[in-house]
Amino acid sequence: MEKRNQTFQERRDVVVKGLRDIRLEVESPKATFYVWSTIPKGYTSKDFCFKVLEEANVWVIPGRCTENTGKGTCALL
């Protein structure tokens, strides 16, 4: 289990660093594999999620589709 946890931590750190590098606000999660981020100005959550999917082939879920957060955020799984 320790090896698995280390793998998840490494993956999380890569995602968090990448989002911060493109100047998105994101906190490093402590006990989940979801990474929540703000949406850049000028986009709706939905529009930004489709842009990421189309340009980076990464599936991102708009925050308004979840119970944990609201408009202006997205979750990377």
N, CA, C and O atoms as a MOPAC input file, in Angstrom:
PM7 MOZYME 1SCF
protein

 N      0.82800 1    -1.18800 1     0.00000 1
 C      0.00000 1     0.00000 1     0.00000 1
 C      0.87500 1     1.25500 1     0.00000 1
 O      0.50600 1     2.26800 1    -0.59400 1
 N      2.00300 1     1.19300 1     0.64700 1
 C      2.88200 1     2.35400 1     0.69500 1
 C      3.37100 1     2.74700 1    -0.70300 1
 O      3.44400 1     3.93200 1    -1.02700 1
 N      3.70000 1     1.75900 1    -1.51900 1
 C      4.15500 1     2.01000 1    -2.89400 1
 C      3.03500 1     2.66300 1    -3.71900 1
 O      3.28800 1     3.58500 1    -4.49500 1
 N      1.81900 1     2.18700 1    -3.54800 1
 C      0.67700 1     2.76300 1    -4.26700 1
 C      0.46000 1     4.21500 1    -3.85600 1
 O      0.23500 1     5.08000 1    -4.70200 1
 N      0.52700 1     4.47400 1    -2.56300 1
 C      0.34800 1     5.84100 1    -2.07700 1
 C      1.42500 1     6.77300 1    -2.63400 1
 O      1.14300 1     7.91400 1    -2.99900 1
 N      2.65500 1     6.27500 1    -2.69400 1
 C      3.74700 1     7.06400 1    -3.24500 1
 C      3.48800 1     7.39300 1    -4.72000 1
 O      3.74500 1     8.51100 1    -5.16600 1
 N      2.98400 1     6.41900 1    -5.46300 1
 C      2.66600 1     6.63300 1    -6.87900 1
 C      1.59700 1     7.71500 1    -7.03000 1
 O      1.72700 1     8.59700 1    -7.87900 1
 N      0.54000 1     7.65400 1    -6.21500 1
 C     -0.51200 1     8.67000 1    -6.27000 1
 C      0.03100 1    10.04600 1    -5.90400 1
 O     -0.33600 1    11.04100 1    -6.53000 1
 N      0.89700 1    10.11600 1    -4.90100 1
 C      1.47600 1    11.40300 1    -4.50100 1
 C      2.31300 1    11.99900 1    -5.62400 1
 O      2.24900 1    13.20200 1    -5.88000 1
 N      3.09100 1    11.16800 1    -6.28800 1
 C      3.91400 1    11.64900 1    -7.40200 1
 C      3.03700 1    12.17300 1    -8.54300 1
 O      3.32200 1    13.22300 1    -9.11900 1
 N      1.98700 1    11.44600 1    -8.86000 1
 C      1.07600 1    11.89400 1    -9.92500 1
 C      0.39500 1    13.19700 1    -9.54500 1
 O      0.27500 1    14.10800 1   -10.36300 1
 N     -0.04600 1    13.27700 1    -8.31100 1
 C     -0.68900 1    14.50600 1    -7.82000 1
 C      0.26700 1    15.68400 1    -7.94000 1
 O     -0.12200 1    16.75800 1    -8.39700 1
 N      1.50200 1    15.48700 1    -7.53500 1
 C      2.47600 1    16.57100 1    -7.57100 1
 C      2.73200 1    17.06400 1    -8.98800 1
 O      2.92000 1    18.26200 1    -9.19900 1
 N      2.74200 1    16.15800 1    -9.96400 1
 C      2.93000 1    16.54700 1   -11.36400 1
 C      1.75400 1    17.40000 1   -11.83200 1
 O      1.95000 1    18.43200 1   -12.47400 1
 N      0.54200 1    16.97500 1   -11.51600 1
 C     -0.65400 1    17.71300 1   -11.93800 1
 C     -0.69500 1    19.08800 1   -11.28100 1
 O     -0.93500 1    20.09100 1   -11.95300 1
 N     -0.46100 1    19.13900 1    -9.97600 1
 C     -0.50300 1    20.41000 1    -9.24700 1
 C      0.55800 1    21.36800 1    -9.79900 1
 O      0.26900 1    22.54400 1   -10.02200 1
 N      1.75200 1    20.88900 1   -10.01500 1
 C      2.82000 1    21.73700 1   -10.55800 1
 C      2.44400 1    22.25200 1   -11.94500 1
 O      2.63000 1    23.43300 1   -12.23700 1
 N      1.92100 1    21.38500 1   -12.79200 1
 C      1.53000 1    21.80400 1   -14.13400 1
 C      0.47300 1    22.89000 1   -14.11800 1
 O      0.55300 1    23.85000 1   -14.88400 1
 N     -0.51000 1    22.74500 1   -13.25300 1
 C     -1.56000 1    23.76000 1   -13.15800 1
 C     -1.01500 1    25.07900 1   -12.62400 1
 O     -1.37500 1    26.15300 1   -13.10500 1
 N     -0.14600 1    24.98400 1   -11.62800 1
 C      0.45800 1    26.21100 1   -11.08900 1
 C      1.36200 1    26.87400 1   -12.11600 1
 O      1.43500 1    28.10200 1   -12.17800 1
 N      2.05100 1    26.07400 1   -12.92200 1
 C      2.93600 1    26.62200 1   -13.96100 1
 C      2.17300 1    27.44900 1   -14.98700 1
 O      2.72200 1    28.39100 1   -15.55800 1
 N      0.90000 1    27.09900 1   -15.22500 1
 C      0.09300 1    27.90200 1   -16.15500 1
 C     -0.77800 1    28.91000 1   -15.40200 1
 O     -1.74700 1    29.45000 1   -15.93600 1
 N     -0.40100 1    29.13900 1   -14.15900 1
 C     -0.97200 1    30.19100 1   -13.30300 1
 C     -2.43400 1    29.97600 1   -12.91200 1
 O     -3.19800 1    30.93300 1   -12.78200 1
 N     -2.81200 1    28.71600 1   -12.72600 1
 C     -4.13800 1    28.43800 1   -12.17600 1
 C     -3.99000 1    28.24400 1   -10.67200 1
 O     -2.98000 1    27.72800 1   -10.19300 1
 N     -5.00200 1    28.66200 1    -9.94700 1
 C     -4.99600 1    28.49400 1    -8.49800 1
 C     -5.40000 1    27.06500 1    -8.17200 1
 O     -6.44900 1    26.59600 1    -8.61400 1
 N     -4.57700 1    26.38000 1    -7.40700 1
 C     -4.86200 1    24.99800 1    -7.05400 1
 C     -4.18800 1    24.67300 1    -5.72100 1
 O     -3.06500 1    25.10000 1    -5.45300 1
 N     -4.89100 1    23.91700 1    -4.90600 1
 C     -4.32200 1    23.42000 1    -3.65900 1
 C     -3.95600 1    21.95700 1    -3.85000 1
 O     -4.64600 1    21.22100 1    -4.55500 1
 N     -2.88900 1    21.55100 1    -3.23000 1
 C     -2.47900 1    20.15800 1    -3.30700 1
 C     -3.36300 1    19.33600 1    -2.36800 1
 O     -3.33700 1    19.55500 1    -1.15700 1
 N     -4.14500 1    18.39300 1    -2.90500 1
 C     -5.04800 1    17.61800 1    -2.04500 1
 C     -4.26600 1    16.70900 1    -1.09800 1
 O     -3.18300 1    16.22400 1    -1.42800 1
 N     -4.83100 1    16.49200 1     0.06800 1
 C     -4.17400 1    15.65500 1     1.08200 1
 C     -4.60000 1    14.19200 1     0.98300 1
 O     -3.77800 1    13.29400 1     1.16600 1
 N     -5.86800 1    13.94800 1     0.69700 1
 C     -6.36300 1    12.56900 1     0.78300 1
 C     -7.35900 1    12.22700 1    -0.32200 1
 O     -8.34000 1    11.52200 1    -0.08500 1
 N     -7.10800 1    12.72300 1    -1.51200 1
 C     -8.00400 1    12.42900 1    -2.62300 1
 C     -7.21900 1    12.45600 1    -3.91800 1
 O     -6.12200 1    13.01300 1    -3.96400 1
 N     -7.75400 1    11.87000 1    -4.95900 1
 C     -7.07400 1    11.94000 1    -6.24300 1
 C     -7.73200 1    12.94700 1    -7.16900 1
 O     -7.40700 1    13.00500 1    -8.35500 1
 N     -8.65300 1    13.74100 1    -6.64200 1
 C     -9.21200 1    14.86900 1    -7.38300 1
 C     -8.33300 1    16.08100 1    -7.12000 1
 O     -7.90700 1    16.30900 1    -5.98800 1
 N     -8.06300 1    16.85200 1    -8.15000 1
 C     -7.34500 1    18.11000 1    -7.98800 1
 C     -8.28800 1    19.21000 1    -8.45600 1
 O     -8.68800 1    19.23700 1    -9.62000 1
 N     -8.64100 1    20.11400 1    -7.55200 1
 C     -9.55200 1    21.20700 1    -7.87400 1
 C     -8.76800 1    22.42800 1    -8.29600 1
 O     -7.74200 1    22.75400 1    -7.70000 1
 N     -9.24600 1    23.09900 1    -9.31300 1
 C     -8.57800 1    24.29300 1    -9.81500 1
 C     -9.60600 1    25.35400 1   -10.16400 1
 O    -10.77000 1    25.05700 1   -10.43300 1
 N     -9.14800 1    26.59700 1   -10.15400 1
 C    -10.00000 1    27.67900 1   -10.63900 1
 C    -10.00300 1    27.66000 1   -12.16200 1
 O     -9.15400 1    27.02700 1   -12.79000 1
 N    -10.95200 1    28.34900 1   -12.73400 1
 C    -11.07700 1    28.48500 1   -14.18200 1
 C    -10.47800 1    29.84100 1   -14.57300 1
 O    -10.72100 1    30.83700 1   -13.89200 1
 N     -9.70900 1    29.89200 1   -15.64800 1
 C     -9.16600 1    31.19100 1   -16.08300 1
 C    -10.27900 1    32.17800 1   -16.42300 1
 O    -11.35500 1    31.79300 1   -16.88000 1
 N    -10.00100 1    33.43800 1   -16.19400 1
 C    -10.97100 1    34.48100 1   -16.52700 1
 C    -11.31000 1    34.41700 1   -18.01100 1
 O    -10.45000 1    34.14400 1   -18.84800 1
 N    -12.57300 1    34.67100 1   -18.31900 1
 C    -13.02400 1    34.66200 1   -19.70300 1
 C    -13.65400 1    33.34800 1   -20.12900 1
 O    -14.14700 1    33.23900 1   -21.25200 1
 N    -13.64800 1    32.34500 1   -19.25300 1
 C    -14.23500 1    31.04100 1   -19.56400 1
 C    -15.31800 1    30.70000 1   -18.55800 1
 O    -15.24500 1    31.09700 1   -17.39500 1
 N    -16.32000 1    29.96500 1   -19.00700 1
 C    -17.21000 1    29.30500 1   -18.06200 1
 C    -16.54500 1    27.97400 1   -17.71000 1
 O    -15.63700 1    27.53400 1   -18.41500 1
 N    -16.97900 1    27.34300 1   -16.65200 1
 C    -16.42100 1    26.04300 1   -16.27700 1
 C    -16.56000 1    25.05300 1   -17.42700 1
 O    -15.61000 1    24.35100 1   -17.77300 1
 N    -17.73700 1    25.00500 1   -18.00700 1
 C    -18.01000 1    24.07100 1   -19.09600 1
 C    -17.12100 1    24.35300 1   -20.30700 1
 O    -16.52400 1    23.43400 1   -20.86800 1
 N    -17.03300 1    25.61700 1   -20.70900 1
 C    -16.21800 1    25.96900 1   -21.87400 1
 C    -14.74900 1    25.61500 1   -21.65900 1
 O    -14.09300 1    25.09600 1   -22.56200 1
 N    -14.23500 1    25.89600 1   -20.46500 1
 C    -12.83600 1    25.59000 1   -20.18100 1
 C    -12.59000 1    24.08300 1   -20.20100 1
 O    -11.57500 1    23.62600 1   -20.72800 1
 N    -13.50300 1    23.32300 1   -19.63700 1
 C    -13.34300 1    21.87000 1   -19.61400 1
 C    -13.31100 1    21.29200 1   -21.03100 1
 O    -12.51800 1    20.39500 1   -21.31800 1
 N    -14.16700 1    21.80300 1   -21.91100 1
 C    -14.13800 1    21.32500 1   -23.30100 1
 C    -12.86200 1    21.76400 1   -24.01800 1
 O    -12.32900 1    21.02200 1   -24.84300 1
 N    -12.37500 1    22.94900 1   -23.71400 1
 C    -11.12100 1    23.41800 1   -24.32400 1
 C     -9.96300 1    22.50500 1   -23.91700 1
 O     -9.14600 1    22.12800 1   -24.75700 1
 N     -9.88900 1    22.15200 1   -22.64100 1
 C     -8.82500 1    21.26100 1   -22.17200 1
 C     -8.94500 1    19.89600 1   -22.84200 1
 O     -7.94000 1    19.31200 1   -23.24600 1
 N    -10.14900 1    19.39500 1   -22.95900 1
 C    -10.36000 1    18.10300 1   -23.60900 1
 C     -9.91000 1    18.15000 1   -25.07500 1
 O     -9.20600 1    17.25600 1   -25.54500 1
 N    -10.31900 1    19.19000 1   -25.77900 1
 C     -9.99200 1    19.29900 1   -27.20100 1
 C     -8.50500 1    19.53300 1   -27.45000 1
 O     -7.94200 1    18.99000 1   -28.40100 1
 N     -7.86600 1    20.33900 1   -26.60100 1
 C     -6.47500 1    20.71600 1   -26.86500 1
 C     -5.44500 1    19.81800 1   -26.17800 1
 O     -4.33400 1    19.65200 1   -26.68100 1
 N     -5.81100 1    19.23900 1   -25.03100 1
 C     -4.82600 1    18.44800 1   -24.28600 1
 C     -5.24500 1    16.99500 1   -24.09700 1
 O     -4.50100 1    16.19500 1   -23.52800 1
 N     -6.44500 1    16.65900 1   -24.58000 1
 C     -6.97000 1    15.29700 1   -24.39700 1
 C     -7.02000 1    14.87800 1   -22.93600 1
 O     -6.72200 1    13.73500 1   -22.59000 1
 N     -7.40300 1    15.82800 1   -22.08400 1
 C     -7.54500 1    15.57000 1   -20.64700 1
 C     -8.99000 1    15.83800 1   -20.26800 1
 O     -9.53800 1    16.90000 1   -20.56400 1
 N     -9.60300 1    14.85700 1   -19.60800 1
 C    -10.99100 1    15.00000 1   -19.18400 1
 C    -11.02500 1    15.76400 1   -17.87100 1
 O    -10.39800 1    15.36000 1   -16.89100 1
 N    -11.76100 1    16.87000 1   -17.85500 1
 C    -11.89600 1    17.73500 1   -16.68900 1
 C    -13.38200 1    17.91900 1   -16.43200 1
 O    -14.15800 1    18.10300 1   -17.37000 1
 N    -13.77900 1    17.87100 1   -15.17900 1
 C    -15.19400 1    17.97600 1   -14.82300 1
 C    -15.49000 1    19.36700 1   -14.27200 1
 O    -14.81800 1    19.81300 1   -13.34300 1
 N    -16.49500 1    20.06700 1   -14.83400 1
 C    -16.86100 1    21.37500 1   -14.28600 1
 C    -17.29900 1    21.25000 1   -12.82600 1
 O    -18.02900 1    20.32600 1   -12.46700 1
 N    -16.85200 1    22.17700 1   -11.99500 1
 C    -17.19500 1    22.15100 1   -10.57400 1
 C    -18.68200 1    22.20900 1   -10.31000 1
 O    -19.16000 1    21.66200 1    -9.31600 1
 N    -19.41600 1    22.86000 1   -11.18200 1
 C    -20.86000 1    22.97700 1   -10.95500 1
 C    -21.57900 1    21.64400 1   -11.11000 1
 O    -22.75300 1    21.53100 1   -10.75800 1
 N    -20.88500 1    20.62800 1   -11.63700 1
 C    -21.47300 1    19.29500 1   -11.80200 1
 C    -21.23700 1    18.41100 1   -10.58300 1
 O    -21.62700 1    17.24400 1   -10.57600 1
 N    -20.61400 1    18.95400 1    -9.57300 1
 C    -20.30400 1    18.17400 1    -8.37500 1
 C    -20.94900 1    18.81400 1    -7.15900 1
 O    -21.43700 1    19.94300 1    -7.21500 1
 N    -20.94500 1    18.09000 1    -6.08300 1
 C    -21.50800 1    18.61400 1    -4.83500 1
 C    -20.48600 1    19.40600 1    -4.02700 1
 O    -20.85900 1    20.16700 1    -3.13500 1
 N    -19.18900 1    19.23300 1    -4.33100 1
 C    -18.13700 1    19.79300 1    -3.47900 1
 C    -17.80800 1    21.24800 1    -3.74300 1
 O    -17.25800 1    21.91600 1    -2.86700 1
 N    -18.12200 1    21.75200 1    -4.90400 1
 C    -17.73500 1    23.12200 1    -5.22600 1
 C    -18.72400 1    23.68300 1    -6.22900 1
 O    -19.72400 1    23.03700 1    -6.54300 1
 N    -18.46300 1    24.85500 1    -6.72500 1
 C    -19.43800 1    25.47500 1    -7.59600 1
 C    -18.85500 1    26.03100 1    -8.86100 1
 O    -17.82600 1    25.56600 1    -9.35100 1
 N    -19.52600 1    27.04100 1    -9.39100 1
 C    -19.09600 1    27.66500 1   -10.63700 1
 C    -17.68100 1    28.20500 1   -10.50000 1
 O    -17.23300 1    28.58400 1    -9.41700 1
 N    -16.99500 1    28.22700 1   -11.63500 1
 C    -15.66500 1    28.82000 1   -11.64700 1
 C    -14.55600 1    27.88200 1   -11.23200 1
 O    -13.42000 1    28.31600 1   -11.04200 1
 N    -14.86500 1    26.59000 1   -11.08500 1
 C    -13.85200 1    25.60800 1   -10.72200 1
 C    -13.98400 1    24.38600 1   -11.60900 1
 O    -14.97900 1    24.21200 1   -12.31300 1
 N    -12.96700 1    23.54800 1   -11.56300 1
 C    -13.02900 1    22.27600 1   -12.27100 1
 C    -12.23200 1    21.25100 1   -11.48800 1
 O    -11.41000 1    21.59700 1   -10.64000 1
 N    -12.48500 1    19.98600 1   -11.78300 1
 C    -11.77900 1    18.88700 1   -11.11200 1
 C    -11.07000 1    18.04600 1   -12.14500 1
 O    -11.64200 1    17.68900 1   -13.17500 1
 N     -9.82200 1    17.73000 1   -11.86400 1
 C     -9.07100 1    16.78300 1   -12.67500 1
 C     -9.03500 1    15.48400 1   -11.91800 1
 O     -8.78100 1    15.47100 1   -10.71400 1
 N     -9.28100 1    14.40600 1   -12.59700 1
 C     -9.33100 1    13.10300 1   -11.94800 1
 C     -8.10000 1    12.30100 1   -12.24900 1
 O     -7.97000 1    11.17000 1   -11.78100 1

